[in-house]
Short mmCIF file of C-alpha atoms and ligand atoms in Angstrom, two decimals:
data_model
loop_
_atom_site.label_atom_id
_atom_site.label_comp_id
_atom_site.label_asym_id
_atom_site.label_seq_id
_atom_site.Cartn_x
_atom_site.Cartn_y
_atom_site.Cartn_z
CA MET A 416 34.38 7.29 35.86
CA PRO A 417 30.76 6.27 36.46
CA LEU A 418 30.54 2.49 36.23
CA ALA A 419 27.01 1.31 35.49
CA ARG A 420 26.61 -2.25 36.73
CA LEU A 421 23.97 -4.52 35.30
CA GLN A 422 23.07 -7.80 36.91
CA THR A 423 22.78 -9.87 33.76
CA GLN A 424 23.25 -9.54 30.00
CA ASP A 425 19.51 -8.99 29.57
CA ASP A 426 19.05 -6.66 32.54
CA PHE A 427 16.81 -4.10 30.86
CA ASP A 428 15.40 -2.74 34.14
CA GLY A 429 18.96 -2.20 35.44
CA TRP A 430 19.98 -0.44 32.24
CA ARG A 431 16.86 1.71 32.30
CA ALA A 432 17.33 2.81 35.90
CA ALA A 433 21.03 3.56 35.40
CA ALA A 434 20.43 5.37 32.10
CA ARG A 435 17.73 7.51 33.69
CA SER A 436 19.98 8.54 36.60
CA LEU A 437 22.93 9.19 34.32
CA ALA A 438 20.86 11.26 31.90
CA LEU A 439 19.32 13.32 34.71
CA ALA A 440 22.85 14.02 35.99
CA ASN A 441 23.86 15.03 32.42
CA ILE A 442 26.68 12.48 32.25
CA PRO A 443 27.92 12.23 28.64
CA ALA A 444 27.86 8.77 27.08
CA GLU A 445 31.64 8.58 26.59
CA GLN A 446 32.20 8.94 30.33
CA VAL A 447 30.15 5.89 31.29
CA SER A 448 31.40 2.31 31.50
CA TRP A 449 28.79 -0.43 31.36
CA GLN A 450 29.55 -3.63 33.22
CA VAL A 451 27.62 -6.89 33.56
CA GLY A 452 27.96 -8.78 36.86
CA ASP A 453 30.38 -8.09 39.69
CA ASP A 454 33.55 -8.94 37.88
CA VAL A 455 35.10 -5.65 36.80
CA GLY A 456 37.70 -7.46 34.66
CA ASP A 457 41.12 -6.31 33.45
CA LEU A 458 39.82 -3.50 31.33
CA PHE A 459 38.57 -1.52 34.29
CA ALA A 460 41.13 -2.64 36.86
CA GLY A 461 42.61 0.49 38.42
CA VAL A 462 39.81 2.74 37.10
CA THR A 463 38.42 4.90 39.87
CA GLU A 464 34.77 4.11 40.11
CA THR A 465 32.35 6.95 40.76
CA ALA A 466 28.88 6.23 42.02
CA ILE A 467 26.01 7.13 39.71
CA PRO A 468 24.13 10.01 41.32
CA PRO A 469 20.66 8.72 42.29
CA ALA A 470 17.85 10.36 40.33
CA PRO A 471 15.57 12.58 42.42
CA ALA A 472 12.33 10.67 42.97
CA ASP A 473 10.21 13.47 41.50
CA ALA A 474 12.42 14.13 38.46
CA ALA A 475 10.44 14.40 35.23
CA PHE A 476 11.74 12.01 32.62
CA SER A 477 9.99 11.09 29.45
CA VAL A 478 11.16 9.35 26.35
CA SER A 479 9.35 7.96 23.32
CA ARG A 480 7.51 4.68 23.94
CA ILE A 481 8.82 3.45 20.59
CA PHE A 482 12.38 3.87 21.85
CA VAL A 483 11.65 2.10 25.14
CA ASP A 484 10.14 -0.87 23.28
CA LEU A 485 13.03 -0.94 20.83
CA ALA A 486 15.61 -0.72 23.63
CA GLU A 487 13.94 -3.54 25.56
CA THR A 488 14.47 -5.82 22.58
CA ALA A 489 17.84 -4.48 21.38
CA ILE A 490 19.34 -4.92 24.83
CA LEU A 491 19.20 -8.69 24.29
CA HIS A 492 21.66 -8.38 21.38
CA ALA A 493 25.07 -10.00 21.79
CA ASP A 494 26.99 -6.83 20.87
CA PRO A 495 28.79 -5.60 24.03
CA GLU A 496 28.44 -2.01 22.78
CA ARG A 497 24.65 -2.07 22.97
CA PHE A 498 24.34 -0.53 26.45
CA ALA A 499 26.47 2.47 25.47
CA LEU A 500 24.76 2.82 22.09
CA LEU A 501 21.31 2.83 23.69
CA TYR A 502 22.42 5.37 26.26
CA THR A 503 23.86 7.61 23.53
CA MET A 504 20.58 7.38 21.64
CA LEU A 505 18.63 8.15 24.80
CA LEU A 506 20.63 11.36 25.33
CA ARG A 507 20.14 12.36 21.70
CA LEU A 508 16.41 11.71 21.92
CA ARG A 509 16.10 13.86 25.01
CA ALA A 510 17.68 16.71 23.09
CA GLN A 511 15.77 16.00 19.86
CA PRO A 512 12.66 13.80 20.36
CA GLY A 513 11.80 13.86 16.62
CA LEU A 514 14.87 11.68 15.95
CA ILE A 515 12.80 8.61 16.75
CA ASP A 516 11.05 9.00 13.38
CA ASP A 517 14.29 9.47 11.46
CA GLN A 518 14.71 6.06 9.84
CA ALA A 519 17.89 7.26 8.14
CA ASP A 520 19.72 8.09 11.37
CA PRO A 521 22.61 5.57 11.54
CA GLN A 522 22.33 4.96 15.31
CA ARG A 523 18.56 4.57 15.15
CA ARG A 524 19.01 2.15 12.28
CA ARG A 525 21.68 0.17 14.09
CA ILE A 526 19.36 -0.22 17.09
CA GLU A 527 16.49 -1.24 14.82
CA GLU A 528 18.73 -3.83 13.16
CA MET A 529 19.79 -5.16 16.55
CA ALA A 530 16.17 -5.47 17.64
CA LYS A 531 15.32 -7.22 14.40
CA SER A 532 18.13 -9.71 14.78
CA VAL A 533 17.02 -10.42 18.36
CA ARG A 534 13.40 -10.98 17.26
CA ARG A 535 14.56 -13.34 14.56
CA ASP A 536 16.59 -15.29 17.12
CA ILE A 537 13.58 -15.45 19.46
CA HIS A 538 11.46 -16.81 16.66
CA LYS A 539 14.10 -19.33 15.58
CA MET A 540 14.34 -20.69 19.10
CA ARG A 541 10.55 -21.09 19.13
CA ALA A 542 10.46 -22.78 15.76
CA PHE A 543 13.54 -24.99 15.97
CA VAL A 544 13.91 -26.23 19.55
CA ARG A 545 13.50 -30.03 19.62
CA PHE A 546 12.95 -31.97 22.82
CA ARG A 547 14.32 -35.41 23.60
CA GLU A 548 12.71 -37.51 26.29
CA LEU A 549 14.47 -38.54 29.50
CA VAL A 550 13.03 -40.56 32.36
CA GLU A 551 13.81 -39.05 35.73
CA ASP A 552 14.64 -41.06 38.87
CA ASP A 553 11.01 -40.96 39.99
CA GLY A 554 9.98 -42.52 36.67
CA THR A 555 8.39 -39.38 35.22
CA PRO A 556 9.40 -38.09 31.82
CA ARG A 557 11.29 -34.86 31.28
CA PHE A 558 11.82 -33.38 27.86
CA VAL A 559 15.22 -31.85 27.30
CA ALA A 560 16.44 -29.68 24.44
CA TRP A 561 19.76 -28.10 23.52
CA PHE A 562 19.77 -24.72 21.83
CA GLU A 563 22.50 -22.24 20.91
CA PRO A 564 21.02 -18.77 20.64
CA GLU A 565 22.87 -15.94 18.97
CA HIS A 566 21.69 -13.35 21.48
CA HIS A 567 20.68 -13.20 25.14
CA ILE A 568 17.12 -14.37 24.50
CA VAL A 569 16.71 -17.40 26.71
CA ARG A 570 14.94 -15.68 29.61
CA ALA A 571 12.82 -13.61 27.25
CA ASN A 572 11.62 -16.82 25.59
CA ALA A 573 11.01 -18.91 28.71
CA GLY A 574 7.37 -17.81 29.14
CA PHE A 575 6.53 -18.85 25.59
CA PHE A 576 7.72 -22.41 26.19
CA ALA A 577 5.95 -22.57 29.57
CA ARG A 578 2.67 -21.59 27.88
CA ARG A 579 3.17 -23.84 24.90
CA PHE A 580 4.30 -26.96 26.77
CA THR A 581 2.43 -26.36 30.02
CA THR A 582 1.70 -29.97 30.84
CA MET A 583 5.20 -31.30 30.09
CA ARG A 584 8.17 -31.10 32.39
CA TRP A 585 10.98 -29.74 30.29
CA SER A 586 14.46 -28.18 30.36
CA ILE A 587 16.16 -26.11 27.69
CA LEU A 588 19.93 -26.13 27.93
CA THR A 589 21.99 -23.36 26.38
CA PRO A 590 25.60 -22.18 26.64
CA GLU A 591 24.41 -19.19 28.70
CA ALA A 592 21.86 -20.65 31.08
CA THR A 593 19.36 -23.47 31.48
CA ILE A 594 15.65 -23.03 32.07
CA HIS A 595 13.42 -25.64 33.63
CA TRP A 596 9.66 -26.02 33.85
CA ASP A 597 8.06 -28.46 36.29
CA GLY A 598 4.48 -27.90 35.15
CA ASP A 599 4.07 -25.05 37.59
CA THR A 600 7.21 -22.95 38.03
CA LEU A 601 10.02 -21.77 35.80
CA THR A 602 13.49 -21.97 37.29
CA GLU A 603 16.90 -21.11 36.00
CA GLY A 604 20.22 -22.89 36.27
CA PRO A 605 23.80 -22.36 35.13
CA ALA A 606 25.18 -22.62 31.60
CA ALA A 607 25.31 -26.06 29.99
CA ILE A 608 27.30 -27.77 27.28
CA LYS A 609 25.86 -29.78 24.44
CA ALA A 610 27.05 -33.05 25.96
CA ASP A 611 24.67 -32.42 28.89
CA ALA A 612 21.69 -32.87 26.58
CA PRO A 613 20.55 -36.38 25.68
CA ASP A 614 20.59 -37.76 22.12
CA GLY A 615 17.74 -39.39 20.20
CA ASP A 616 14.36 -40.33 21.67
CA PRO A 617 10.66 -41.00 21.02
CA ILE A 618 9.45 -37.41 20.87
CA GLU A 619 11.64 -36.88 17.85
CA GLU A 620 9.49 -39.43 16.08
CA VAL A 621 6.62 -37.00 16.21
CA TRP A 622 8.70 -34.38 14.45
CA LYS A 623 10.18 -36.85 12.05
CA THR A 624 6.78 -38.12 11.01
CA TYR A 625 5.53 -34.60 10.51
CA TYR A 626 8.65 -33.65 8.65
CA ALA A 627 8.56 -36.66 6.33
CA SER A 628 4.93 -36.02 5.48
CA THR A 629 5.70 -32.47 4.42
CA PHE A 630 8.91 -33.33 2.64
CA ASN A 631 8.87 -32.37 -1.01
CA PRO A 632 11.26 -34.36 -3.22
CA ALA A 633 11.05 -31.76 -5.98
CA ARG A 634 12.61 -29.32 -3.57
CA LEU A 635 15.22 -31.82 -2.54
CA LYS A 636 16.43 -32.19 -6.10
CA THR A 637 17.10 -28.49 -6.38
CA GLY A 638 18.51 -28.33 -2.88
CA THR A 639 16.10 -25.53 -2.00
CA MET A 640 14.84 -27.10 1.16
CA ILE A 641 18.26 -27.55 2.65
CA LYS A 642 19.15 -23.98 1.84
CA GLU A 643 15.99 -22.73 3.53
CA MET A 644 16.91 -24.25 6.86
CA PRO A 645 19.48 -21.99 8.55
CA LYS A 646 22.70 -24.04 8.64
CA LYS A 647 23.32 -23.09 12.23
CA TYR A 648 20.18 -24.96 13.31
CA TRP A 649 20.41 -27.70 10.73
CA LYS A 650 23.10 -29.57 12.60
CA ASN A 651 20.90 -29.92 15.68
CA MET A 652 17.71 -30.98 13.94
CA PRO A 653 16.74 -34.61 14.49
CA GLU A 654 15.13 -34.72 11.06
CA THR A 655 18.60 -34.34 9.50
CA ALA A 656 19.00 -38.05 10.14
CA LEU A 657 16.10 -38.67 7.81
CA VAL A 658 17.52 -36.93 4.78
CA PRO A 659 19.64 -39.76 3.30
CA GLY A 660 16.69 -42.14 3.57
CA LEU A 661 14.42 -39.64 1.95
CA ILE A 662 16.80 -39.14 -0.92
CA ALA A 663 17.12 -42.88 -1.47
CA GLY A 664 13.40 -43.47 -1.35
CA ALA A 665 12.35 -40.30 -3.08
CA GLN A 666 11.98 -41.77 -6.56
CA ASN A 667 9.66 -44.57 -5.41
CA ARG A 668 7.56 -42.34 -3.29
CA GLU A 669 7.50 -39.51 -5.76
CA SER A 670 3.88 -39.52 -6.85
CA ARG A 671 2.60 -40.10 -3.30
CA MET A 672 4.94 -37.47 -1.91
CA ILE A 673 4.06 -34.92 -4.55
CA ASP A 674 0.46 -35.10 -3.36
CA THR A 675 1.66 -34.51 0.18
CA ALA A 676 3.92 -31.72 -1.00
CA ARG A 677 0.99 -30.11 -2.79
CA ALA A 678 -1.01 -30.28 0.37
CA ALA A 679 1.81 -28.68 2.32
CA PRO A 680 4.01 -26.78 -0.08
CA GLY A 681 7.04 -25.13 1.35
CA GLY A 682 8.26 -28.04 3.51
CA ASN A 683 9.87 -26.60 6.60
CA ALA A 684 8.88 -23.06 5.59
CA GLN A 685 5.35 -24.25 6.26
CA MET A 686 6.39 -25.40 9.73
CA ALA A 687 7.98 -22.04 10.40
CA LEU A 688 4.84 -20.23 9.22
CA ASP A 689 2.65 -22.44 11.39
CA ALA A 690 4.80 -21.66 14.40
CA LEU A 691 4.66 -17.95 13.57
CA ARG A 692 0.87 -18.03 13.18
CA GLU A 693 0.56 -19.71 16.54
CA GLU A 694 2.75 -17.06 18.14
CA ALA A 695 0.84 -14.22 16.47
CA ALA A 696 -2.41 -15.58 17.91
CA GLY A 697 -1.23 -14.35 21.32
CA CYS A 698 0.18 -11.02 20.11
CA LYS A 699 -0.15 -8.11 22.53
CA ARG A 700 2.44 -5.83 20.97
CA CYS A 701 -0.07 -2.99 20.81
CA PRO A 702 -3.46 -2.42 22.44
CA LEU A 703 -5.45 -3.43 19.33
CA TRP A 704 -5.62 -7.07 20.44
CA LYS A 705 -8.06 -6.22 23.23
CA PRO A 706 -11.23 -5.18 21.40
CA ALA A 707 -10.54 -7.39 18.35
CA THR A 708 -11.97 -10.91 18.11
CA GLN A 709 -8.72 -12.54 17.02
CA THR A 710 -5.42 -12.11 15.21
CA VAL A 711 -5.96 -12.37 11.46
CA PHE A 712 -2.78 -13.91 10.11
CA GLY A 713 -1.66 -14.18 6.48
CA GLU A 714 -2.84 -16.97 4.24
CA GLY A 715 -1.43 -18.75 1.22
CA PRO A 716 1.38 -21.07 0.14
CA ALA A 717 4.56 -20.91 2.20
CA ASP A 718 6.57 -20.71 -1.02
CA ALA A 719 4.39 -18.16 -2.85
CA LYS A 720 6.26 -15.99 -5.33
CA LEU A 721 3.78 -13.15 -4.89
CA LEU A 722 2.85 -11.66 -1.54
CA PHE A 723 0.17 -9.00 -1.00
CA ILE A 724 0.02 -6.75 2.04
CA GLY A 725 -3.30 -5.13 2.90
CA GLU A 726 -4.00 -2.62 5.65
CA GLN A 727 -5.77 -4.48 8.44
CA PRO A 728 -8.65 -6.95 8.74
CA GLY A 729 -12.11 -5.48 8.50
CA ASP A 730 -15.25 -6.46 10.38
CA GLN A 731 -15.83 -9.69 8.44
CA GLU A 732 -12.18 -10.71 8.47
CA ASP A 733 -12.08 -10.17 12.23
CA LEU A 734 -14.98 -12.57 12.69
CA ALA A 735 -13.80 -15.13 10.14
CA GLY A 736 -10.12 -15.00 11.19
CA ARG A 737 -9.09 -14.81 7.52
CA PRO A 738 -7.76 -11.90 5.45
CA PHE A 739 -9.69 -10.31 2.59
CA VAL A 740 -12.96 -12.20 2.81
CA GLY A 741 -15.27 -9.15 3.13
CA PRO A 742 -16.37 -6.64 0.43
CA ALA A 743 -12.82 -5.37 -0.27
CA GLY A 744 -11.64 -8.97 -0.50
CA GLN A 745 -14.36 -9.84 -3.01
CA LEU A 746 -13.41 -6.91 -5.20
CA PHE A 747 -9.77 -7.90 -4.86
CA ASP A 748 -10.60 -11.47 -5.93
CA ARG A 749 -12.47 -10.21 -8.98
CA ALA A 750 -9.61 -7.90 -9.98
CA MET A 751 -7.05 -10.69 -9.53
CA ALA A 752 -9.13 -13.05 -11.67
CA GLU A 753 -9.40 -10.39 -14.41
CA ALA A 754 -5.67 -9.79 -14.27
CA GLY A 755 -4.99 -13.52 -14.56
CA VAL A 756 -3.48 -13.77 -11.05
CA ASP A 757 -4.21 -17.04 -9.32
CA ARG A 758 -5.08 -16.12 -5.72
CA ALA A 759 -4.30 -19.66 -4.63
CA GLN A 760 -0.70 -19.03 -5.64
CA ALA A 761 -0.39 -15.76 -3.75
CA TYR A 762 0.23 -15.19 -0.06
CA VAL A 763 -2.16 -12.55 1.27
CA SER A 764 -1.60 -10.78 4.55
CA ASN A 765 -2.03 -7.45 6.30
CA ALA A 766 0.28 -4.78 7.74
CA VAL A 767 -1.76 -4.81 10.96
CA LYS A 768 -3.18 -8.08 12.21
CA HIS A 769 -6.01 -6.90 14.45
CA PHE A 770 -9.18 -5.06 13.43
CA LYS A 771 -9.13 -1.47 14.66
CA PHE A 772 -12.60 0.01 14.96
CA GLU A 773 -14.83 2.41 16.77
CA PRO A 774 -18.13 1.07 18.08
CA ARG A 775 -21.15 2.97 16.79
CA GLY A 776 -24.32 1.44 18.12
CA LYS A 777 -24.21 -2.18 17.03
CA ARG A 778 -21.77 -1.46 14.23
CA ARG A 779 -17.99 -1.45 14.32
CA ILE A 780 -16.58 1.29 12.14
CA HIS A 781 -13.15 0.79 10.61
CA SER A 782 -10.50 3.11 12.04
CA LYS A 783 -7.11 3.62 10.37
CA PRO A 784 -4.11 2.18 12.25
CA ASN A 785 -1.60 4.77 13.44
CA GLY A 786 2.20 4.77 12.99
CA GLY A 787 2.85 3.07 16.33
CA GLU A 788 0.43 0.25 15.55
CA ILE A 789 1.92 -0.25 12.09
CA GLU A 790 5.41 -0.30 13.58
CA ALA A 791 4.44 -2.72 16.36
CA CYS A 792 2.93 -5.11 13.82
CA ARG A 793 5.76 -4.86 11.28
CA TRP A 794 7.56 -7.67 13.04
CA TRP A 795 4.96 -10.18 11.87
CA ILE A 796 4.84 -9.19 8.24
CA GLU A 797 8.62 -9.05 8.09
CA GLN A 798 8.79 -12.58 9.46
CA GLU A 799 6.15 -13.76 7.00
CA ARG A 800 8.12 -12.23 4.13
CA GLU A 801 11.32 -13.74 5.42
CA ILE A 802 9.84 -17.23 5.52
CA VAL A 803 7.84 -17.06 2.28
CA LYS A 804 10.58 -15.23 0.37
CA PRO A 805 8.34 -13.87 -2.40
CA ALA A 806 9.95 -12.55 -5.57
CA VAL A 807 7.43 -9.71 -5.57
CA THR A 808 5.64 -8.03 -2.66
CA VAL A 809 2.73 -5.72 -3.39
CA ALA A 810 1.62 -3.12 -0.86
CA LEU A 811 -2.08 -2.33 -1.20
CA GLY A 812 -2.53 1.26 -0.04
CA ALA A 813 -0.64 3.69 2.16
CA THR A 814 -0.59 1.67 5.40
CA ALA A 815 0.84 -1.38 3.66
CA ALA A 816 3.39 0.78 1.84
CA GLN A 817 4.49 2.36 5.12
CA SER A 818 4.89 -1.06 6.66
CA LEU A 819 6.81 -2.48 3.69
CA LEU A 820 9.08 0.49 3.08
CA GLY A 821 9.46 1.71 6.66
CA LYS A 822 8.41 5.25 5.75
CA VAL A 823 5.36 7.22 4.71
CA VAL A 824 5.00 7.39 0.92
CA THR A 825 2.48 8.88 -1.51
CA ILE A 826 0.75 6.19 -3.54
CA SER A 827 0.51 8.30 -6.71
CA ARG A 828 4.28 8.89 -6.66
CA THR A 829 5.37 5.34 -5.82
CA ARG A 830 2.86 3.46 -7.94
CA GLY A 831 3.87 1.88 -11.23
CA SER A 832 7.56 1.14 -10.81
CA PRO A 833 9.47 -1.56 -8.98
CA ILE A 834 11.16 -0.76 -5.68
CA ALA A 835 14.32 -2.64 -4.71
CA LEU A 836 13.76 -4.11 -1.24
CA ALA A 837 16.54 -4.74 1.26
CA ASP A 838 16.31 -8.54 0.85
CA GLY A 839 16.96 -8.27 -2.89
CA SER A 840 13.35 -8.90 -3.90
CA GLU A 841 11.00 -6.47 -5.62
CA GLY A 842 8.31 -4.28 -4.07
CA TRP A 843 5.34 -2.61 -5.77
CA VAL A 844 2.79 -0.18 -4.45
CA THR A 845 -0.78 0.21 -5.67
CA VAL A 846 -4.12 1.34 -4.27
CA HIS A 847 -6.14 -0.55 -1.70
CA PRO A 848 -9.31 -2.26 -3.03
CA SER A 849 -11.45 -0.40 -0.47
CA PHE A 850 -10.31 2.88 -2.02
CA LEU A 851 -12.10 1.69 -5.17
CA LEU A 852 -15.24 0.82 -3.19
CA ARG A 853 -15.36 4.34 -1.79
CA ILE A 854 -15.31 6.19 -5.13
CA PRO A 855 -18.85 7.53 -5.59
CA GLU A 856 -18.80 8.34 -9.34
CA GLU A 857 -19.29 5.28 -11.44
CA ASP A 858 -17.06 6.39 -14.33
CA ARG A 859 -14.15 7.22 -12.12
CA ARG A 860 -14.61 4.01 -10.16
CA ALA A 861 -14.48 1.97 -13.39
CA GLU A 862 -11.39 3.87 -14.50
CA GLU A 863 -9.56 3.34 -11.21
CA TYR A 864 -10.60 -0.29 -11.12
CA ALA A 865 -9.12 -0.81 -14.60
CA ARG A 866 -5.86 0.80 -13.44
CA PHE A 867 -5.80 -1.52 -10.44
CA VAL A 868 -6.33 -4.59 -12.66
CA GLU A 869 -3.54 -3.32 -14.88
CA ASP A 870 -1.20 -3.01 -11.85
CA LEU A 871 -2.02 -6.59 -10.86
CA ARG A 872 -1.37 -7.82 -14.37
CA ARG A 873 1.97 -6.08 -14.33
CA VAL A 874 3.11 -7.53 -11.01
CA TRP A 875 2.03 -10.99 -12.12
CA ASP A 876 4.19 -10.57 -15.24
CA ARG A 877 7.08 -9.53 -12.99
CA VAL A 878 6.56 -12.70 -10.92
CA GLY A 879 6.80 -14.73 -14.11
CA ALA A 880 9.89 -12.87 -15.28
CA LEU A 881 11.68 -13.12 -11.93
CA SER A 882 10.82 -16.74 -11.22
CA GLY A 883 11.20 -18.11 -14.70
N1 LIG B 2184 -8.84 -4.73 4.08
C1 LIG B 2184 -7.57 -5.10 4.32
O1 LIG B 2184 -6.63 -4.34 4.18
N2 LIG B 2184 -7.35 -6.33 4.72
C2 LIG B 2184 -8.30 -7.22 4.87
O2 LIG B 2184 -8.00 -8.33 5.26
C3 LIG B 2184 -9.63 -6.82 4.59
C4 LIG B 2184 -9.87 -5.57 4.21
#
């Protein structure tokens, strides 16, 4: 029986090399055993191990880039079956490459779900790790955090923390491994236990102060804020210690706090969005980041009940770093005002966060994002939706609809009725404002504009009905 040995739980290169050799030798998935580390364990004791035939150096081997990217993320999932599942999918894709676009295929979907869960875990680690300060023997401070990831994401996340906390010396302890940064080099150590991490310290004060200033007593009364914080992380958050005090003092501070809450609605959802925005600023998931000026992230209240998805930033948005500020944005604002939608209460974002264009002389001409770019960027909009939790999400145009629904749809067929989304909320599809700008005949433009305003009025009514 071929035994494919991987060095670590997140050994994507090892999996890739083994999978390539196995596939070139036509070894069926059910004949392969995947093993992490040297310890063969009881399950395989007595099994005769066959070497994997090395792949010929010049063997042609190609597989969809989308699958490779998906596999690189899904391999970090905690499910021990993932190596076999990915290999099975690889064999199926070699026989039928078009399968990669089949969103209904159960194995493809399982892998997508795994990748999604891993990305969520990566983001949670970034948003919720809290450092406590220790003084080392040489008198210098070291910041130490304890974190319990769900998946094998610690190594994949180490670079983020090194970039974000470059000037600090820090260690993150987890039940799988520890990572350390000395201001220059990342190193790795063995697994830790929670008791290894220190309790309470000054750096928490920074978080506590921030947290208290964004704390919204109205939310506390309904319990919403506590529900929003994943329970799993809640127990490790230093700000938990603040909650009883906040409850006791909430009445007295109410009017002052309500002002603060207005300034930062959404409490910890706002913190999570801020962390996400910061992460997105460095996004290189597809090549569009290179020619663009900057990532244009979503904008609006972290607890908005209505969320709009556009296509991608245009020339002016790319320069301003804000969505929908150019001609399409102005038309959109006018239509929202006519429909009675308060833009300040809506969260507005895009399916693709970088401006895609073709240079023509001094001008930059908008170019439509392709399926791969929409897919690569879906991670951000999904995270935004997950944090904001809108009752209604509106896709403006075909690109946004593809991103929201995970498949290509025809606007005329999907427009006008609610679509049940996987998270239990409601989706709507309508045209993109720039479609209206492009209609040459005045009469038709006015007609389509009126239909668009009517769509907006309708979704705003739905927001009222669902939130009231
Ligand atoms: N068009 C979009 O889809 N989004 C913007 O932000 C601007 C124009």
